[in-house]
Short mmCIF file of C-alpha atoms (C1' of nucleotides) in Angstrom, two decimals:
data_model
loop_
_atom_site.label_atom_id
_atom_site.label_comp_id
_atom_site.label_asym_id
_atom_site.label_seq_id
_atom_site.Cartn_x
_atom_site.Cartn_y
_atom_site.Cartn_z
CA MET A 16 -6.91 -16.35 -6.37
CA ARG A 17 -3.89 -16.90 -4.11
CA SER A 18 -1.20 -14.30 -3.57
CA VAL A 19 1.85 -14.04 -5.80
CA LEU A 20 4.32 -14.64 -2.98
CA ARG A 21 4.52 -18.35 -3.66
CA TYR A 22 5.25 -17.86 -7.34
CA GLY A 23 7.85 -15.22 -6.62
CA LEU A 24 9.68 -17.67 -4.39
CA LEU A 25 9.44 -20.45 -6.96
CA GLY A 26 10.66 -18.02 -9.63
CA LEU A 27 13.68 -17.02 -7.59
CA LEU A 28 14.43 -20.65 -6.81
CA SER A 29 14.41 -21.35 -10.55
CA GLU A 30 17.76 -19.56 -10.67
CA GLY A 31 19.19 -22.02 -8.15
CA PRO A 32 18.91 -23.16 -4.52
CA ALA A 33 18.75 -20.52 -1.81
CA SER A 34 17.92 -20.08 1.86
CA GLY A 35 14.88 -18.32 3.27
CA TYR A 36 17.08 -15.45 4.29
CA ASP A 37 18.51 -15.15 0.77
CA LEU A 38 15.07 -15.16 -0.75
CA ALA A 39 13.76 -12.54 1.67
CA GLN A 40 16.76 -10.33 0.83
CA ARG A 41 16.30 -10.68 -2.88
CA PHE A 42 12.62 -9.92 -2.53
CA LYS A 43 13.53 -6.79 -0.62
CA THR A 44 16.06 -5.51 -3.15
CA SER A 45 14.07 -5.97 -6.32
CA LEU A 46 10.53 -7.34 -6.09
CA ASN A 47 9.76 -5.18 -3.09
CA ALA A 48 9.01 -2.23 -5.39
CA VAL A 49 5.97 -3.99 -6.85
CA TRP A 50 5.15 -6.48 -4.09
CA PRO A 51 6.46 -6.02 -0.53
CA VAL A 52 6.91 -9.09 1.66
CA SER A 53 8.11 -9.58 5.20
CA HIS A 54 10.47 -12.31 6.31
CA PRO A 55 8.02 -14.30 8.47
CA GLN A 56 5.85 -14.58 5.40
CA VAL A 57 8.75 -16.04 3.40
CA TYR A 58 9.65 -18.61 6.04
CA THR A 59 6.11 -19.80 6.59
CA GLU A 60 5.42 -20.05 2.87
CA LEU A 61 8.60 -22.08 2.33
CA VAL A 62 7.51 -24.57 4.98
CA LYS A 63 4.10 -24.83 3.34
CA MET A 64 5.64 -25.37 -0.08
CA ALA A 65 7.99 -28.02 1.28
CA SER A 66 5.01 -29.91 2.69
CA GLU A 67 3.44 -29.79 -0.77
CA SER A 68 6.77 -30.92 -2.21
CA LEU A 69 7.09 -27.94 -4.52
CA VAL A 70 10.51 -27.42 -2.95
CA THR A 71 13.01 -29.56 -1.04
CA VAL A 72 14.84 -28.56 2.13
CA ASP A 73 18.45 -29.24 3.02
CA PRO A 74 18.84 -28.10 6.64
CA SER A 75 22.60 -28.66 6.73
CA GLY A 76 23.74 -25.28 5.39
CA THR A 77 26.46 -23.32 7.16
CA ARG A 78 25.42 -21.23 10.12
CA GLY A 79 22.12 -23.00 10.48
CA ARG A 80 21.05 -22.10 6.96
CA LYS A 81 18.31 -24.18 5.38
CA VAL A 82 18.81 -24.43 1.67
CA TYR A 83 15.69 -24.74 -0.45
CA ALA A 84 15.60 -26.06 -3.99
CA ILE A 85 12.76 -26.17 -6.49
CA THR A 86 11.35 -29.57 -7.51
CA ALA A 87 9.90 -30.74 -10.80
CA SER A 88 6.33 -30.11 -9.59
CA GLY A 89 7.47 -26.71 -8.38
CA LYS A 90 8.63 -25.91 -11.88
CA THR A 91 5.34 -27.00 -13.41
CA GLU A 92 3.51 -24.91 -10.82
CA VAL A 93 5.40 -21.72 -11.67
CA GLN A 94 4.94 -22.44 -15.37
CA ARG A 95 1.23 -22.86 -14.84
CA TRP A 96 1.10 -19.50 -13.09
CA LEU A 97 3.08 -17.72 -15.80
CA THR A 98 0.80 -18.96 -18.56
CA SER A 99 -2.48 -18.59 -16.65
CA SER A 100 -4.39 -15.63 -17.98
CA ASP A 101 -6.33 -14.53 -14.91
CA ILE A 102 -4.09 -11.73 -13.75
CA ASP A 103 -5.17 -9.11 -11.25
CA ARG A 104 -4.04 -6.02 -13.14
CA THR A 105 -4.89 -3.54 -10.40
CA LEU A 106 -2.26 -0.84 -9.88
CA ARG A 107 -2.58 -0.32 -6.14
CA SER A 108 -1.28 3.05 -4.99
CA GLU A 109 -1.90 5.09 -1.87
CA SER A 110 -0.43 8.13 -3.62
CA LEU A 111 -3.02 8.02 -6.36
CA PHE A 112 -5.74 7.20 -3.86
CA ARG A 113 -5.11 10.52 -2.20
CA VAL A 114 -5.57 12.41 -5.44
CA PHE A 115 -9.32 11.87 -5.23
CA PHE A 116 -9.36 13.92 -2.05
CA PHE A 117 -7.15 16.81 -3.10
CA TRP A 118 -10.21 19.04 -3.03
CA LEU A 119 -10.30 18.66 0.76
CA MET A 120 -6.84 20.14 1.15
CA LYS A 121 -5.89 23.76 1.66
CA ASN A 122 -4.13 25.24 -1.37
CA GLU A 123 -0.94 25.69 0.58
CA ASP A 124 -0.83 22.11 1.88
CA LEU A 125 -1.74 20.74 -1.52
CA HIS A 126 1.01 22.65 -3.26
CA GLN A 127 3.57 21.41 -0.78
CA HIS A 128 2.31 17.87 -1.15
CA LEU A 129 2.53 18.03 -4.92
CA GLU A 130 6.10 19.29 -4.80
CA GLN A 131 7.01 16.38 -2.52
CA GLU A 132 5.33 13.89 -4.78
CA LYS A 133 7.03 15.30 -7.86
CA GLN A 134 10.35 15.17 -6.05
CA TYR A 135 9.81 11.53 -5.12
CA PHE A 136 8.69 10.51 -8.60
CA THR A 137 11.62 12.18 -10.38
CA THR A 138 14.09 10.65 -7.93
CA GLN A 139 12.66 7.22 -8.59
CA ALA A 140 12.66 7.78 -12.35
CA THR A 141 16.34 8.78 -12.48
CA ARG A 142 17.20 5.99 -10.05
CA TYR A 143 15.62 3.37 -12.32
CA GLN A 144 17.27 4.91 -15.37
CA ALA A 145 20.65 4.55 -13.65
CA ILE A 146 19.96 0.93 -12.70
CA GLY A 147 18.87 0.22 -16.26
CA LYS A 148 22.11 1.63 -17.64
CA ALA A 149 24.11 -0.40 -15.13
CA LYS A 150 22.30 -3.59 -16.10
CA GLU A 151 23.06 -2.97 -19.76
CA ASN A 152 26.73 -2.51 -18.92
CA GLY A 153 26.67 -5.96 -17.37
CA GLU A 154 27.20 -4.75 -13.80
CA TYR A 155 24.72 -7.32 -12.56
CA GLY A 156 25.97 -10.19 -14.68
CA MET A 157 24.28 -11.25 -17.88
CA GLY A 158 22.06 -14.20 -17.03
CA PRO A 159 18.54 -14.46 -18.45
CA SER A 160 16.99 -13.38 -15.16
CA VAL A 161 18.97 -10.13 -15.32
CA ALA A 162 17.54 -9.42 -18.77
CA SER A 163 14.02 -9.77 -17.34
CA ALA A 164 14.87 -7.56 -14.39
CA ARG A 165 16.14 -5.02 -16.91
CA LEU A 166 12.68 -4.97 -18.49
CA ALA A 167 11.04 -4.44 -15.12
CA VAL A 168 13.42 -1.59 -14.36
CA GLU A 169 12.56 0.04 -17.66
CA ALA A 170 8.89 -0.15 -16.75
CA GLY A 171 9.68 1.51 -13.42
CA ALA A 172 11.62 4.31 -15.10
CA ARG A 173 8.79 5.00 -17.53
CA LEU A 174 6.07 4.82 -14.87
CA TYR A 175 7.79 7.19 -12.49
CA GLY A 176 8.72 9.46 -15.39
CA ALA A 177 5.05 9.65 -16.35
CA LEU A 178 4.05 10.35 -12.74
CA ALA A 179 6.65 13.11 -12.41
CA GLU A 180 5.30 14.77 -15.55
CA TRP A 181 1.79 14.34 -14.25
CA ALA A 182 2.69 16.05 -10.95
CA GLN A 183 4.21 18.95 -12.87
CA TRP A 184 1.06 19.15 -14.98
CA VAL A 185 -1.09 19.34 -11.85
CA ILE A 186 1.12 22.06 -10.39
CA ASP A 187 0.84 24.09 -13.60
CA ASN A 188 -2.93 23.61 -13.53
CA GLU A 189 -3.11 24.93 -10.00
CA ASP A 190 -0.99 27.97 -10.83
CA SER A 191 -3.06 28.94 -13.86
CA LYS A 192 -6.17 28.81 -11.68
CA GLU A 193 -4.70 30.99 -8.97
CA THR A 194 -3.33 33.65 -11.31
CA GLY A 195 -6.58 33.69 -13.22
CA GLN A 196 -5.00 32.88 -16.56
CA GLY A 197 -7.90 30.65 -17.41
CA ARG A 198 -10.38 33.54 -17.27
CA MET B 28 0.05 2.26 9.58
CA ARG B 29 -3.66 1.57 9.11
CA SER B 30 -5.26 0.97 5.74
CA VAL B 31 -6.65 3.79 3.62
CA LEU B 32 -10.20 2.39 3.59
CA ARG B 33 -11.28 4.51 6.54
CA TYR B 34 -10.00 7.72 5.00
CA GLY B 35 -11.58 6.92 1.67
CA LEU B 36 -14.94 6.56 3.39
CA LEU B 37 -14.47 9.77 5.34
CA GLY B 38 -13.42 11.52 2.14
CA LEU B 39 -16.51 10.36 0.29
CA LEU B 40 -18.72 11.36 3.23
CA SER B 41 -17.20 14.85 3.04
CA GLU B 42 -19.29 15.36 -0.08
CA GLY B 43 -22.44 14.61 1.89
CA PRO B 44 -24.28 11.82 3.76
CA ALA B 45 -24.53 8.42 2.14
CA SER B 46 -25.42 4.81 2.92
CA GLY B 47 -22.99 1.92 3.14
CA TYR B 48 -24.31 0.66 -0.15
CA ASP B 49 -23.75 4.03 -1.82
CA LEU B 50 -20.21 4.21 -0.51
CA ALA B 51 -19.39 0.69 -1.65
CA GLN B 52 -20.73 1.52 -5.13
CA ARG B 53 -18.72 4.71 -5.37
CA PHE B 54 -15.62 2.89 -4.25
CA LYS B 55 -16.20 0.34 -6.95
CA THR B 56 -16.70 2.84 -9.78
CA SER B 57 -13.74 5.11 -9.11
CA LEU B 58 -11.40 4.27 -6.24
CA ASN B 59 -11.44 0.60 -7.10
CA ALA B 60 -8.79 1.19 -9.76
CA VAL B 61 -6.18 2.13 -7.15
CA TRP B 62 -7.63 0.46 -4.04
CA PRO B 63 -10.19 -2.35 -4.30
CA VAL B 64 -12.60 -2.87 -1.43
CA SER B 65 -15.40 -5.35 -0.83
CA HIS B 66 -18.76 -4.48 0.65
CA PRO B 67 -18.43 -6.37 3.96
CA GLN B 68 -15.32 -4.33 4.57
CA VAL B 69 -17.26 -1.09 4.07
CA TYR B 70 -20.09 -2.08 6.41
CA THR B 71 -17.82 -3.25 9.20
CA GLU B 72 -15.61 -0.18 8.94
CA LEU B 73 -18.63 2.12 9.10
CA VAL B 74 -19.80 0.44 12.30
CA LYS B 75 -16.33 0.85 13.77
CA MET B 76 -16.18 4.51 12.80
CA ALA B 77 -19.63 5.14 14.25
CA SER B 78 -18.46 3.67 17.57
CA GLU B 79 -15.52 6.09 17.47
CA SER B 80 -17.98 8.87 16.58
CA LEU B 81 -16.18 9.81 13.39
CA VAL B 82 -19.53 9.36 11.67
CA THR B 83 -23.18 9.36 12.74
CA VAL B 84 -25.84 6.85 11.70
CA ASP B 85 -29.42 7.53 10.78
CA PRO B 86 -31.04 4.08 10.36
CA SER B 87 -34.35 5.46 9.11
CA GLY B 88 -33.54 5.69 5.41
CA THR B 89 -35.93 4.33 2.79
CA ARG B 90 -35.78 0.64 2.07
CA GLY B 91 -33.82 -0.08 5.22
CA ARG B 92 -30.99 2.22 4.23
CA LYS B 93 -28.72 3.49 6.98
CA VAL B 94 -27.50 6.96 6.19
CA TYR B 95 -24.06 7.88 7.49
CA ALA B 96 -22.78 11.42 7.92
CA ILE B 97 -19.33 12.68 8.82
CA THR B 98 -18.83 14.41 12.19
CA ALA B 99 -16.49 17.22 13.18
CA SER B 100 -13.92 14.76 14.56
CA GLY B 101 -14.30 12.76 11.35
CA LYS B 102 -13.35 15.85 9.40
CA THR B 103 -10.30 16.51 11.54
CA GLU B 104 -9.31 12.88 11.14
CA VAL B 105 -9.39 12.99 7.34
CA GLN B 106 -7.54 16.30 7.40
CA ARG B 107 -4.86 14.77 9.60
CA TRP B 108 -4.46 11.92 7.12
CA LEU B 109 -4.25 14.22 4.11
CA THR B 110 -1.49 16.31 5.64
CA SER B 111 0.43 13.46 7.25
CA SER B 112 3.60 12.83 5.31
CA ASP B 113 4.15 9.13 5.92
CA ILE B 114 2.70 7.77 2.70
CA ASP B 115 3.31 4.26 1.49
CA ARG B 116 4.28 5.04 -2.08
CA THR B 117 4.53 1.45 -3.26
CA LEU B 118 3.03 0.81 -6.69
CA ARG B 119 1.71 -2.71 -6.20
CA SER B 120 1.23 -4.59 -9.46
CA GLU B 121 0.93 -8.25 -10.26
CA SER B 122 1.55 -7.46 -13.94
CA LEU B 123 4.93 -5.91 -13.21
CA PHE B 124 5.73 -8.65 -10.72
CA ARG B 125 5.51 -11.16 -13.52
CA VAL B 126 8.02 -9.26 -15.62
CA PHE B 127 10.84 -10.46 -13.36
CA PHE B 128 10.07 -14.01 -14.44
CA PHE B 129 9.68 -13.50 -18.17
CA TRP B 130 12.91 -15.45 -18.66
CA LEU B 131 11.07 -18.58 -17.49
CA MET B 132 8.55 -18.34 -20.30
CA LYS B 133 8.69 -19.89 -23.73
CA ASN B 134 9.17 -17.29 -26.47
CA GLU B 135 5.78 -18.07 -27.91
CA ASP B 136 3.91 -17.77 -24.62
CA LEU B 137 5.79 -14.61 -23.73
CA HIS B 138 4.97 -12.96 -27.02
CA GLN B 139 1.30 -13.75 -26.61
CA HIS B 140 1.34 -12.47 -23.06
CA LEU B 141 2.98 -9.21 -24.11
CA GLU B 142 0.40 -8.63 -26.80
CA GLN B 143 -2.37 -9.16 -24.26
CA GLU B 144 -0.76 -6.79 -21.81
CA LYS B 145 -0.26 -4.13 -24.46
CA GLN B 146 -3.87 -4.55 -25.50
CA TYR B 147 -5.05 -4.11 -21.93
CA PHE B 148 -2.85 -1.09 -21.26
CA THR B 149 -3.88 0.74 -24.43
CA THR B 150 -7.55 0.05 -23.74
CA GLN B 151 -7.20 1.49 -20.27
CA ALA B 152 -5.27 4.52 -21.55
CA THR B 153 -7.90 5.43 -24.12
CA ARG B 154 -10.66 4.72 -21.62
CA TYR B 155 -9.18 7.16 -19.12
CA GLN B 156 -8.60 9.73 -21.85
CA ALA B 157 -12.29 9.50 -22.75
CA ILE B 158 -13.38 9.87 -19.12
CA GLY B 159 -11.06 12.85 -18.77
CA LYS B 160 -12.62 14.55 -21.76
CA ALA B 161 -16.10 13.84 -20.42
CA LYS B 162 -15.22 15.33 -17.04
CA GLU B 163 -13.93 18.48 -18.72
CA ASN B 164 -17.18 18.77 -20.62
CA GLY B 165 -18.99 18.76 -17.32
CA GLU B 166 -20.68 15.40 -17.85
CA TYR B 167 -20.10 14.53 -14.22
CA GLY B 168 -21.07 17.88 -12.79
CA MET B 169 -18.53 20.48 -11.80
CA GLY B 170 -18.08 20.21 -8.04
CA PRO B 171 -14.62 20.35 -6.47
CA SER B 172 -14.53 16.57 -5.97
CA VAL B 173 -15.00 16.10 -9.72
CA ALA B 174 -11.99 18.31 -10.39
CA SER B 175 -9.87 16.07 -8.16
CA ALA B 176 -11.22 12.95 -9.81
CA ARG B 177 -10.24 14.52 -13.12
CA LEU B 178 -6.64 14.75 -11.90
CA ALA B 179 -6.68 11.10 -10.87
CA VAL B 180 -8.06 10.12 -14.26
CA GLU B 181 -5.29 12.06 -15.97
CA ALA B 182 -2.74 10.13 -13.91
CA GLY B 183 -4.38 6.88 -15.00
CA ALA B 184 -4.27 7.88 -18.66
CA ARG B 185 -0.59 8.77 -18.46
CA LEU B 186 0.31 5.68 -16.45
CA TYR B 187 -1.39 3.25 -18.80
CA GLY B 188 -0.06 5.16 -21.78
CA ALA B 189 3.46 4.70 -20.46
CA LEU B 190 2.82 1.00 -19.83
CA ALA B 191 1.46 0.51 -23.35
CA GLU B 192 4.57 2.11 -24.82
CA TRP B 193 6.70 -0.02 -22.55
CA ALA B 194 4.99 -3.20 -23.73
CA GLN B 195 5.58 -2.19 -27.34
CA TRP B 196 9.23 -1.49 -26.51
CA VAL B 197 9.60 -4.96 -25.01
CA ILE B 198 7.98 -6.57 -28.06
CA ASP B 199 10.39 -4.68 -30.35
CA ASN B 200 13.29 -5.80 -28.18
CA GLU B 201 12.19 -9.41 -28.48
CA ASP B 202 11.84 -9.19 -32.24
CA SER B 203 15.29 -7.68 -32.77
CA LYS B 204 16.76 -10.53 -30.73
CA GLU B 205 14.95 -13.22 -32.70
CA THR B 206 15.78 -11.82 -36.14
CA GLY B 207 19.37 -11.27 -35.09
CA GLN B 208 19.30 -7.57 -35.89
CA GLY B 209 21.41 -6.91 -32.84
CA ARG B 210 24.34 -8.95 -34.18
"C1'" DA C 8 34.67 -10.29 24.61
"C1'" DC C 9 31.04 -8.13 22.32
"C1'" DG C 10 28.50 -5.76 18.87
"C1'" DG C 11 26.40 -6.36 14.59
"C1'" DG C 12 24.74 -8.74 10.93
"C1'" DC C 13 23.31 -13.65 9.72
"C1'" DA C 14 19.51 -16.80 10.07
"C1'" DT C 15 15.31 -18.77 11.60
"C1'" DG C 16 11.33 -18.82 13.65
"C1'" DT C 17 6.56 -17.98 16.86
"C1'" DA C 18 2.34 -15.51 18.17
"C1'" DA C 19 -1.08 -12.01 18.23
"C1'" DG C 20 -3.83 -9.45 15.70
"C1'" DC C 21 -5.55 -6.75 11.82
"C1'" DG C 22 -6.98 -6.31 7.07
"C1'" DG C 23 -9.40 -8.31 3.51
"C1'" DT C 24 -11.85 -12.00 0.70
"C1'" DT C 25 -15.38 -15.33 -0.15
"C1'" DA C 26 -19.39 -17.53 0.73
"C1'" DC C 27 -23.56 -17.47 2.86
"C1'" DA C 28 -27.88 -15.38 4.42
"C1'" DT C 29 -31.89 -12.36 4.60
"C1'" DG C 30 -35.43 -9.12 3.58
"C1'" DA C 31 -37.27 -5.05 0.93
"C1'" DT C 32 -38.42 -2.82 -3.34
"C1'" DT C 33 -38.89 -2.00 -8.10
"C1'" DC C 34 -39.91 -3.37 -12.84
"C1'" DG C 35 -41.86 -5.99 -16.41
"C1'" DC D 13 -46.16 -12.78 -9.67
"C1'" DG D 14 -41.41 -13.43 -10.40
"C1'" DA D 15 -36.79 -11.75 -11.37
"C1'" DA D 16 -33.48 -8.41 -10.67
"C1'" DT D 17 -31.51 -5.24 -7.88
"C1'" DC D 18 -31.31 -2.72 -3.58
"C1'" DA D 19 -29.43 -3.06 0.98
"C1'" DT D 20 -27.26 -4.95 5.00
"C1'" DG D 21 -25.05 -8.01 7.36
"C1'" DT D 22 -22.37 -12.68 9.53
"C1'" DA D 23 -18.75 -16.20 9.62
"C1'" DA D 24 -14.80 -18.59 8.17
"C1'" DC D 25 -10.64 -18.17 6.51
"C1'" DC D 26 -6.34 -16.45 4.52
"C1'" DG D 27 -2.64 -13.03 3.91
"C1'" DC D 28 0.21 -10.13 6.04
"C1'" DT D 29 2.34 -7.12 9.67
"C1'" DT D 30 4.46 -6.34 14.02
"C1'" DA D 31 6.63 -7.60 17.91
"C1'" DC D 32 9.09 -10.84 20.20
"C1'" DA D 33 12.59 -14.50 20.68
"C1'" DT D 34 16.68 -17.26 19.92
"C1'" DG D 35 21.16 -18.75 18.51
"C1'" DC D 36 25.17 -18.47 15.37
"C1'" DC D 37 29.18 -16.51 13.35
"C1'" DC D 38 32.39 -12.81 11.95
"C1'" DG D 39 35.25 -8.83 12.61
"C1'" DT D 40 37.53 -5.56 15.82
#
DNA sequence: ACGGGCATGTAAGCGGTTACATGATTCG
DNA sequence: CGAATCATGTAACCGCTTACATGCCCGT
């Protein structure tokens, strides 16, 4: 099952033509949170897609820009992906991976780590809440793609909110053990 | 920044010696949810780690098993990882990636997709809740590694719970749009 | 003029998947 | 005895990262 990069690019191009640089930037500012990509990856994939005529290239943009546009077969391809039901639903996370090995950490180090994690999660949660508010106030325009992004942001806010609460729960658990309240 | 596979293996070996097959199985039953690995990856990494003397090999196990054990330098290595602060906190998810392109879907397809996602998320949430209960009842033993796994399971339950609620929220949003309640 | 961001790429190498391959052991 | 599972690997290939490289254009 091929990576989602291709479909992300086709999805972004569905909003209108853009250069590789544009696409890499837009990946970095929004999609990066759930699927990081690097710019060489974007450029090479665009070339590949052009050779499969999923996109067209107009190399006459200003400042050497190459403007890509989605084709009809590109549109069918992204549609096919969106309606295909074989999704990899794994939630990959190095943070959660570490949790399995908390028992190897010294109490002191673990406590510090948990505080950091909680800090990070709450920051992210409030950040996404703020972005969500801003999107509702139309600060990003009001196209259909913005409405979808709003949904994604809401998911982020809820996820990081849940993780922040979880971190607090773990900290409380630790404390009750140490003070012997559970005896 | 190298992948977490190595540290996962060292972490599992901290509980005691095990074969490559064992380790691959244990990855698949617990760590797979946050970091999938395939068995060739496990075998090759173990060979590499043996050559760096982070683990030792005893090839005289029953049925051709090769039993690996963690060394002192292996232990320091996993400790170093656990206390290093440069974590990649990205929450990779193909499900959430798709959300950005919901606006490209037909209402009908989208609604069906959302119902499926909600179904999946709620199933996972209840599944993790059940595992959490079982761990508390000591059905997996009561070693320190089980306590950590319990924390990870709790995170999973909360995460998927939040996602299930989110999916419901999106469905409600869609409905209010269609029936014109927002007018 | 020059520093910084715009814009595109190449190349090496690692991480990871998929398919293939092999033998040993247990269970029915 | 045969099927399933245990157990370990190899090889080809793809995805992706990192480092390197180049030229253009804008603002000061």
